[in-house]
Coordinates of C-alpha atoms and ligand atoms in Angstrom, one line a residue:
X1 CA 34.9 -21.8 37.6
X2 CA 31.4 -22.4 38.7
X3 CA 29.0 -19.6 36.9
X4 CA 25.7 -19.2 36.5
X5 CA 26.5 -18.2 32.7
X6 CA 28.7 -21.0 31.8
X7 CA 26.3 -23.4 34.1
X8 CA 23.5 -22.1 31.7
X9 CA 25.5 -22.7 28.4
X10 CA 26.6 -26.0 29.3
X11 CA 22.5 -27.4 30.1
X12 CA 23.2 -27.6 33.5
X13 CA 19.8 -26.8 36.1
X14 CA 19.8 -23.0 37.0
X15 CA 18.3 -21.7 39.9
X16 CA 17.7 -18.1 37.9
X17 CA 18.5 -17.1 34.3
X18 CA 22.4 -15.3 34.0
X19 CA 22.2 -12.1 32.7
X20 CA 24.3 -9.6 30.7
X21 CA 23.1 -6.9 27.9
X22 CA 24.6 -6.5 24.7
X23 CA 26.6 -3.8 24.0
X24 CA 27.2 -3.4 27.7
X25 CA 30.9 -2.5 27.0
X26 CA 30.3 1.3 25.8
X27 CA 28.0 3.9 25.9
X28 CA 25.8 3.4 28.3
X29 CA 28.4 3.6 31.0
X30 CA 30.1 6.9 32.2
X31 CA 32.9 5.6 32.8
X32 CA 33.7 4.7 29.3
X33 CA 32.3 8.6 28.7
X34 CA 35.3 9.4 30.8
X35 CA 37.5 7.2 29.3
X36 CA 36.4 9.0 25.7
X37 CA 37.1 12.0 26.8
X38 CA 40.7 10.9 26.5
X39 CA 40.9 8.5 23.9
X40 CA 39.0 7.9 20.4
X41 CA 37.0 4.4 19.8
X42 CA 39.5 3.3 17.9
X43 CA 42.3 4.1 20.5
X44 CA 40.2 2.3 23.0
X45 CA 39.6 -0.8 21.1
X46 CA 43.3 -1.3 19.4
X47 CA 45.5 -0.8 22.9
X48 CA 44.8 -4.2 24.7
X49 CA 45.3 -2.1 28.3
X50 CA 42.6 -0.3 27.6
X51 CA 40.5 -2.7 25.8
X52 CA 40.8 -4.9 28.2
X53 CA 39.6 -2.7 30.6
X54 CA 36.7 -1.7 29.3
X55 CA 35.6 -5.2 28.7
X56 CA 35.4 -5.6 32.4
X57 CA 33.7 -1.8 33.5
X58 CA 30.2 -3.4 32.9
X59 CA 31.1 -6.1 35.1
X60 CA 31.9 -3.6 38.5
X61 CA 29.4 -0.6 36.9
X62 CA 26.1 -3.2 36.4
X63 CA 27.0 -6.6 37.7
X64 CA 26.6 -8.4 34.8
X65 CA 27.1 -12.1 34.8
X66 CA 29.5 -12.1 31.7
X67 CA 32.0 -9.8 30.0
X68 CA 32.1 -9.1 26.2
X69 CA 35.3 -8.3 24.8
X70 CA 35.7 -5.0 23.7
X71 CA 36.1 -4.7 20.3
X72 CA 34.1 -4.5 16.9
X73 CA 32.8 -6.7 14.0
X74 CA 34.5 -4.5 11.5
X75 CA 37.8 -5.5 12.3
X76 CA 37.2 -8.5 10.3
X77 CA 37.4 -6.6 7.1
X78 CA 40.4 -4.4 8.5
X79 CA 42.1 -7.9 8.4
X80 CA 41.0 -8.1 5.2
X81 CA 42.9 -5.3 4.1
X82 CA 39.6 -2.2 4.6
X83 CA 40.6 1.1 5.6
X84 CA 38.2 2.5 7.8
X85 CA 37.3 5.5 9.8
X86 CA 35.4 5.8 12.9
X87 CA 33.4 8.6 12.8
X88 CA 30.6 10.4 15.0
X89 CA 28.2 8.9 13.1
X90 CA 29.8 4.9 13.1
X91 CA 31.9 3.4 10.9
X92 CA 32.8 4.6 7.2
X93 CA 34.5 2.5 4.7
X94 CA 36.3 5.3 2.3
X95 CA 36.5 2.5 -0.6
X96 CA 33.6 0.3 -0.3
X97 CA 33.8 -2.6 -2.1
X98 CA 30.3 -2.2 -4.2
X99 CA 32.1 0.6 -5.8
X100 CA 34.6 -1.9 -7.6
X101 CA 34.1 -4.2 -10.7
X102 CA 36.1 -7.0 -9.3
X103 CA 36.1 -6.9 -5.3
X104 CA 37.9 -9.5 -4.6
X105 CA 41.1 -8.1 -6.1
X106 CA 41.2 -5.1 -3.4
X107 CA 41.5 -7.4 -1.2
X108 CA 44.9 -8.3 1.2
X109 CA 44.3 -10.7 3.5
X110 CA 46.5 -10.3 7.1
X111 CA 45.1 -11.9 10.2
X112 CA 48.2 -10.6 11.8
X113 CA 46.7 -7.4 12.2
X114 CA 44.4 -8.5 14.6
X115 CA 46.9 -9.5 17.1
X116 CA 45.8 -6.8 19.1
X117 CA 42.2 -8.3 19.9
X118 CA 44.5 -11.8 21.3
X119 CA 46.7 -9.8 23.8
X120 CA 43.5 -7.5 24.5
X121 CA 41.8 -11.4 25.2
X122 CA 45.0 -12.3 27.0
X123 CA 45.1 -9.4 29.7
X124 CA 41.8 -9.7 30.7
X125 CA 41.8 -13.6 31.4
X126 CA 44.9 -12.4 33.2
X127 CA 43.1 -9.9 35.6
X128 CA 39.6 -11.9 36.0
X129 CA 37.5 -14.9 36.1
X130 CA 34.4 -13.9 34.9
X131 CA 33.5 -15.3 31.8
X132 CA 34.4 -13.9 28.7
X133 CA 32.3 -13.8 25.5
X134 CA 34.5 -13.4 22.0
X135 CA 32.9 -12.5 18.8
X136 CA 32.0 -11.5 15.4
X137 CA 30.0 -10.8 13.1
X138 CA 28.3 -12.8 10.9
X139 CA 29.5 -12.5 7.3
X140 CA 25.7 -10.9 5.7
X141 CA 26.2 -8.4 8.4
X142 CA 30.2 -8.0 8.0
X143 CA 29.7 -7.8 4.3
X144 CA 26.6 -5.6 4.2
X145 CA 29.0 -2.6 5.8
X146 CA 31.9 -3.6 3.5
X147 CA 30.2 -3.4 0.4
X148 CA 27.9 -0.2 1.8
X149 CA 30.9 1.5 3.0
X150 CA 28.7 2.8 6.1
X151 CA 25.1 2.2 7.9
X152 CA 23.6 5.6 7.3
X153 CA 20.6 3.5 5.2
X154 CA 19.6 1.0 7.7
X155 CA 18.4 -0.9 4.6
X156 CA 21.8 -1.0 3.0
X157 CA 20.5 -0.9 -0.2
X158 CA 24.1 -1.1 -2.5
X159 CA 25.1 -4.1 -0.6
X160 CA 21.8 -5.9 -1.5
X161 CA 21.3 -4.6 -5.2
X162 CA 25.5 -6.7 -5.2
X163 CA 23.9 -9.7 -4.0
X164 CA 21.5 -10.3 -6.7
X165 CA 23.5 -8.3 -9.3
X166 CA 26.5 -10.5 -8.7
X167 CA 25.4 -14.2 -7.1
X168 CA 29.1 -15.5 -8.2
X169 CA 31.2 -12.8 -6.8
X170 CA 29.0 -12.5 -3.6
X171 CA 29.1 -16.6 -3.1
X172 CA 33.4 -15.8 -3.1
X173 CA 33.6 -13.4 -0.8
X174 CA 31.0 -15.0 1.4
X175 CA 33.8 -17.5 1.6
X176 CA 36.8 -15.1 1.7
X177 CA 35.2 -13.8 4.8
X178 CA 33.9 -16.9 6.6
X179 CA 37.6 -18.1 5.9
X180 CA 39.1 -15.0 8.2
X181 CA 36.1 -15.2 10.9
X182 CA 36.6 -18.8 11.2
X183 CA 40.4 -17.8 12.1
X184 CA 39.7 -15.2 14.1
X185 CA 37.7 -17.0 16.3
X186 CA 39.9 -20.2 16.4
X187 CA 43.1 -17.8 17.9
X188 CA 40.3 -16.4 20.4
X189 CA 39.8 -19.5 21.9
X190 CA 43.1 -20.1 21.8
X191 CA 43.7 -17.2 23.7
X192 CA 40.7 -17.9 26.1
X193 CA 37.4 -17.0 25.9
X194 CA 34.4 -18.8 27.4
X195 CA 31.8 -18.6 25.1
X196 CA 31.5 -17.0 21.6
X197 CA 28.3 -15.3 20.2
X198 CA 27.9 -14.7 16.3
X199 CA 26.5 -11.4 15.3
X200 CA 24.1 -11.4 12.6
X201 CA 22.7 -8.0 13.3
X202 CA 20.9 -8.2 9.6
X203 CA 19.8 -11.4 9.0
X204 CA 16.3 -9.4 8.2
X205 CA 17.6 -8.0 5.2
X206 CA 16.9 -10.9 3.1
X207 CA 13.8 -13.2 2.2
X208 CA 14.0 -16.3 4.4
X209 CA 15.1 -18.9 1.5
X210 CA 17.9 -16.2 0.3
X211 CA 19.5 -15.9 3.7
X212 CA 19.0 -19.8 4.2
X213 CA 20.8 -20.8 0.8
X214 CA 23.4 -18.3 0.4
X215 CA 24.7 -17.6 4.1
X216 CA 23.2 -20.1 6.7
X217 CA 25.8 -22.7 5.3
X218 CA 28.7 -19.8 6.1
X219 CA 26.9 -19.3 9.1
X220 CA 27.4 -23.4 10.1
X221 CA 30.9 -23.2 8.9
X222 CA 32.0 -21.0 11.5
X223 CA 29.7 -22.3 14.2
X224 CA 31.1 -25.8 13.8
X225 CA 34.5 -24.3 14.2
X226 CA 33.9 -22.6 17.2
X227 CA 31.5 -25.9 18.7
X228 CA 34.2 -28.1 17.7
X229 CA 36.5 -26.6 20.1
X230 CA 34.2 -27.3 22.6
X231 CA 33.5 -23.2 23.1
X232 CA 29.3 -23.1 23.4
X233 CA 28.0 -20.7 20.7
X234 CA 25.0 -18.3 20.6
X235 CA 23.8 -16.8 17.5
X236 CA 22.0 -13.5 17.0
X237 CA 20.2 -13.5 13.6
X238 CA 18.1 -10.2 14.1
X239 CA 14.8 -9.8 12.0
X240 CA 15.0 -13.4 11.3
X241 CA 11.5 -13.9 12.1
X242 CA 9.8 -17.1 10.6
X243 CA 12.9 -18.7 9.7
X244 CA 13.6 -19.6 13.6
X245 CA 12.2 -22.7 12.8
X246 CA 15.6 -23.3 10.5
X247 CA 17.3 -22.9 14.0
X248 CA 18.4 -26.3 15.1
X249 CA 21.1 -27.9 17.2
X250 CA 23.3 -28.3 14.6
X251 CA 24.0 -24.5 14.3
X252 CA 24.3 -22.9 17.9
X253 CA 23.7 -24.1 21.4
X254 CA 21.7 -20.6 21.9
X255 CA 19.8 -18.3 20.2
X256 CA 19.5 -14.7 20.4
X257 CA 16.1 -13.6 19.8
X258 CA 15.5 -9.9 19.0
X259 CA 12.6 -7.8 20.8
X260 CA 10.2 -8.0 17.7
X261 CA 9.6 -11.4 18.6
X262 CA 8.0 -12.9 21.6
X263 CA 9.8 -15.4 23.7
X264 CA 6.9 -17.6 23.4
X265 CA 7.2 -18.0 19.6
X266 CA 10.4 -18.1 19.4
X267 CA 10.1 -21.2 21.3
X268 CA 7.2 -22.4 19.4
X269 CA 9.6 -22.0 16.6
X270 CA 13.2 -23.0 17.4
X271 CA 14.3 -26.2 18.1
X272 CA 13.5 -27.8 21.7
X273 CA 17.6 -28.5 22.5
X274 CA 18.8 -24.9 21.5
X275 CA 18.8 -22.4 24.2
X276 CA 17.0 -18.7 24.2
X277 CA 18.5 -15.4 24.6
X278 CA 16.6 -12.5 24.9
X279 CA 14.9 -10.6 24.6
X280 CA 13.5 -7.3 26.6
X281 CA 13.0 -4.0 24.3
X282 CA 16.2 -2.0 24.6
X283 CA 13.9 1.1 24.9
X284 CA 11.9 -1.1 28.1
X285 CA 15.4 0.4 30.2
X286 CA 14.0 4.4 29.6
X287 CA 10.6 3.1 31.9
X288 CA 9.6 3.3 35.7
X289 CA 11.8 0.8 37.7
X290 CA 8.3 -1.0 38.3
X291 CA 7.6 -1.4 34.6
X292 CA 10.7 -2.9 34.1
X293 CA 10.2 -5.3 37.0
X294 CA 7.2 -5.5 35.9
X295 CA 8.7 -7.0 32.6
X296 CA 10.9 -9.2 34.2
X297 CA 8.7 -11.3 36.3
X298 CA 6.2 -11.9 33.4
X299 CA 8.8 -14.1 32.2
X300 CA 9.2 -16.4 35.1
X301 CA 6.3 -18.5 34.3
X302 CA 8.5 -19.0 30.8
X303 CA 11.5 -19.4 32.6
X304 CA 10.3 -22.3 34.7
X305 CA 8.7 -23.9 32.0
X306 CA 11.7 -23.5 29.3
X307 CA 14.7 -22.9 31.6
X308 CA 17.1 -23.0 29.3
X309 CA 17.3 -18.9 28.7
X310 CA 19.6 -16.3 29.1
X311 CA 18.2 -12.3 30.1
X312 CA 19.0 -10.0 28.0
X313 CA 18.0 -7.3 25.6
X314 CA 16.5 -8.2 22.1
X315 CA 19.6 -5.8 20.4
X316 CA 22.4 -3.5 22.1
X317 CA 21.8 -1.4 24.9
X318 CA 21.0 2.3 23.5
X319 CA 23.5 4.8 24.5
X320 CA 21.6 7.5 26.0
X321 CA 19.8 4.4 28.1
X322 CA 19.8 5.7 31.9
X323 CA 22.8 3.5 33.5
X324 CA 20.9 3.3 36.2
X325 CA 17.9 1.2 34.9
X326 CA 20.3 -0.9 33.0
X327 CA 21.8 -1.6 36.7
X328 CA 18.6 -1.9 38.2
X329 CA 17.3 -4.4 35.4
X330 CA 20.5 -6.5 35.9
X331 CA 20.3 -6.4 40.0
X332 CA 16.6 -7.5 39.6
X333 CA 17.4 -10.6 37.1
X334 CA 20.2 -11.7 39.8
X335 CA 17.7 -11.0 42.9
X336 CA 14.5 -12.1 41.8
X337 CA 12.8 -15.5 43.0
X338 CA 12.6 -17.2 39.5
X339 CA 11.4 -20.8 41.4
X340 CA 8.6 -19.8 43.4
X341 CA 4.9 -19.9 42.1
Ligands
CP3_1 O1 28.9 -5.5 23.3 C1 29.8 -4.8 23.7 O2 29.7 -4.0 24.5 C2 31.2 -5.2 23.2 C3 31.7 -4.4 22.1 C4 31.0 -4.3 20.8 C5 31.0 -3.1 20.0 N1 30.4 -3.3 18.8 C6 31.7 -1.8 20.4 C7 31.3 -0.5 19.8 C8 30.2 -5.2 20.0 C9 29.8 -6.6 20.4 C10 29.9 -4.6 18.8 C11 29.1 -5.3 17.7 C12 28.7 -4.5 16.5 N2 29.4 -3.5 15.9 C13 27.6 -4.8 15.7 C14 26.6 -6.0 16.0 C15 25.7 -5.7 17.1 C16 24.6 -4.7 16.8 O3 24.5 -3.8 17.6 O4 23.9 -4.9 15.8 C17 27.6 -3.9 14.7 C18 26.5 -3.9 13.6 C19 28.7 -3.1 14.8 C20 29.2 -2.0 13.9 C21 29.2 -0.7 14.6 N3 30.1 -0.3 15.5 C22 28.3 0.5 14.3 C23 27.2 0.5 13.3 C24 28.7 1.5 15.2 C25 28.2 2.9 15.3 C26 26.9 2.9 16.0 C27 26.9 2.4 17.4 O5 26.1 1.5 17.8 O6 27.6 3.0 18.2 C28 29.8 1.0 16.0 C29 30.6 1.7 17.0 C30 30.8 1.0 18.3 N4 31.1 -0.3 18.5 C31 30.8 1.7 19.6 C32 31.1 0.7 20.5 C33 31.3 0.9 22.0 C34 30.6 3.2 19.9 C35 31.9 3.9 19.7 C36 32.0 5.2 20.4 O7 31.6 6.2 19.8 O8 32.4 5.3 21.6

């Protein structure tokens, strides 16, 4: 299958950067509006039909160069035996684990539950060949919403008084969910994806060293899993800031930089062999079509020098984001002359 995404992951020469947007695979489209109007998220996401064909609406609706599979980072800790509830306002965990003395005992591991995501993973391999990105989430991030119980405080504040409050208890179920990722994304690749990305939506959350010595090693565990299967990995540690310069090729073959920080420094920072992802505002897609082309060609004199970079945005597309600049920013990408001086 010869694709200017895979090409890019795989450090081959590419004639212009691939290009896809996270969080393509929801609200920004209307027909997953329409879709809603039938079905809840969580209807959508656990019937593989349906999953699977919303995984590949932003590929026909925007022309992206690589399809996401629908689905969610919290199903992790549904595996792990978490009720949740989707609500209008995102996830809710009723009994968040914060709210116990000993955690780990309210927990029932079943990785059986997530067969749903494999057959989901199975029909759309079936029905296309563009590449397909698995995921999940990275365990800060994972465990931040299990021990929170929701996002409402961006700074998830219970999850993070646990951490230091309980060092012992936060190191074992660092590892009881790095054990089910690690899983999870072995039977996704078994069941076909391309490429994998690793969610770390709130690597910012903690001081460099913290992050570095209590979940960069969980972090490797699962990225040497994935690599090891010969699957290329990108990693999305948003808010990371400084501690790029920790990124090296031993823990992704790509990383996802988030809009706070320039492309420039980024590279300054991050290894020379790991690949760059990124990283246009999601808010950029709300400006004049010229702006936003505007933005785009100011990286080509980056792109030429570093080529190894996939476009995208610096964190998921915003729902109420005009899905017609997200189109127009993804035509653009594909259409532009990225070799010329
Ligand atoms: O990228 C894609 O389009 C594929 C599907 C995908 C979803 N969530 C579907 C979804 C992916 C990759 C995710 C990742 C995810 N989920 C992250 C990491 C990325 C990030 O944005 O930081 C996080 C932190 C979550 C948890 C989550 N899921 C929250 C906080 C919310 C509510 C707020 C929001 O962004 O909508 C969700 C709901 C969710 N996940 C929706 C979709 C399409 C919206 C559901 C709906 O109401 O239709």
């Amino acid at each position: 299958m010869e694709n200017v995404f895979l090409n890019m992951l795989m450090g081959r020469q590419c004639e212009r950067p691939p290009v896809w947007l996270m969080r393509q695979a929801g609200r920004v489209l209307p027909s997953y509006h329409a879709l809603r109007q039938q079905y809840s998220f969580a209807e959508l996401m656990s019937t593989p039909e349906l999953a699977a064909r919303v995984t590949l609406l932003p590929v026909r609706d925007l022309g992206v160069d690589a399809a996401i599979l629908f689905s969610d980072i919290l199903t992790v800790p549904t595996a792990m035996g978490m009720e949740i509830v989707w609500t209008e306002r995102g996830p809710r965990f009723p009994h968040p684990l914060a709210s116990y003395q000993h955690p780990l005992r309210h927990l029932d591991v079943n990785a059986g539950r997530l067969a749903y995501v494999y057959e989901t993973i199975d029909r759309v391999v079936a029905e296309s060949h563009v590449p397909l990105i698995g995921f999940c989430g990275a365990p800060l991030t994972t465990l931040c919403y299990m021990l929170q119980g929701n996002s409402t405080k961006a700074t998830f504040p219970e999850a993070k008084k646990f951490f230091y409050e309980h060092p012992e208890e936060t190191r074992q179920l660092v590892d009881a969910v790095t054990e089910v990722s690690i899983d999870y994304a072995m039977q996704q690749i078994a069941h076909g994806i391309d490429a994998f990305q690793l969610f770390e939506s709130h690597a910012g959350l903690l001081p460099t060293e913290v992050y570095a010595e209590l979940f960069l090693p969980a972090v490797c565990r699962i990225t040497d899993a994935v690599r090891s299967a010969g699957i290329p990995l990108i990693f999305f540690p948003k808010g990371l800031a400084s501690g790029l310069r920790l990124i090296t090729p031993d823990i992704c073959d790509f990383v996802s930089v988030d809009w706070q920080t320039s492309l420039a420094e980024a590279r300054a920072m991050v290894h020379p062999e790991v690949g760059l992802q990124g990283n246009f505002d999601p808010h950029l897609l709300f400006a004049q079509r010229t702006d936003i082309a505007k933005a785009i060609d100011s990286c080509k004199p980056f792109f030429r020098q570093h080529p190894k970079w996939i476009a995208n945005l610096g964190h998921g597309v915003l729902a109420d984001t005009p899905v017609e600049k997200a189109r127009f920013m993804v035509d653009y990408v594909k259409s532009a002359n990225w070799t010329a001086k």
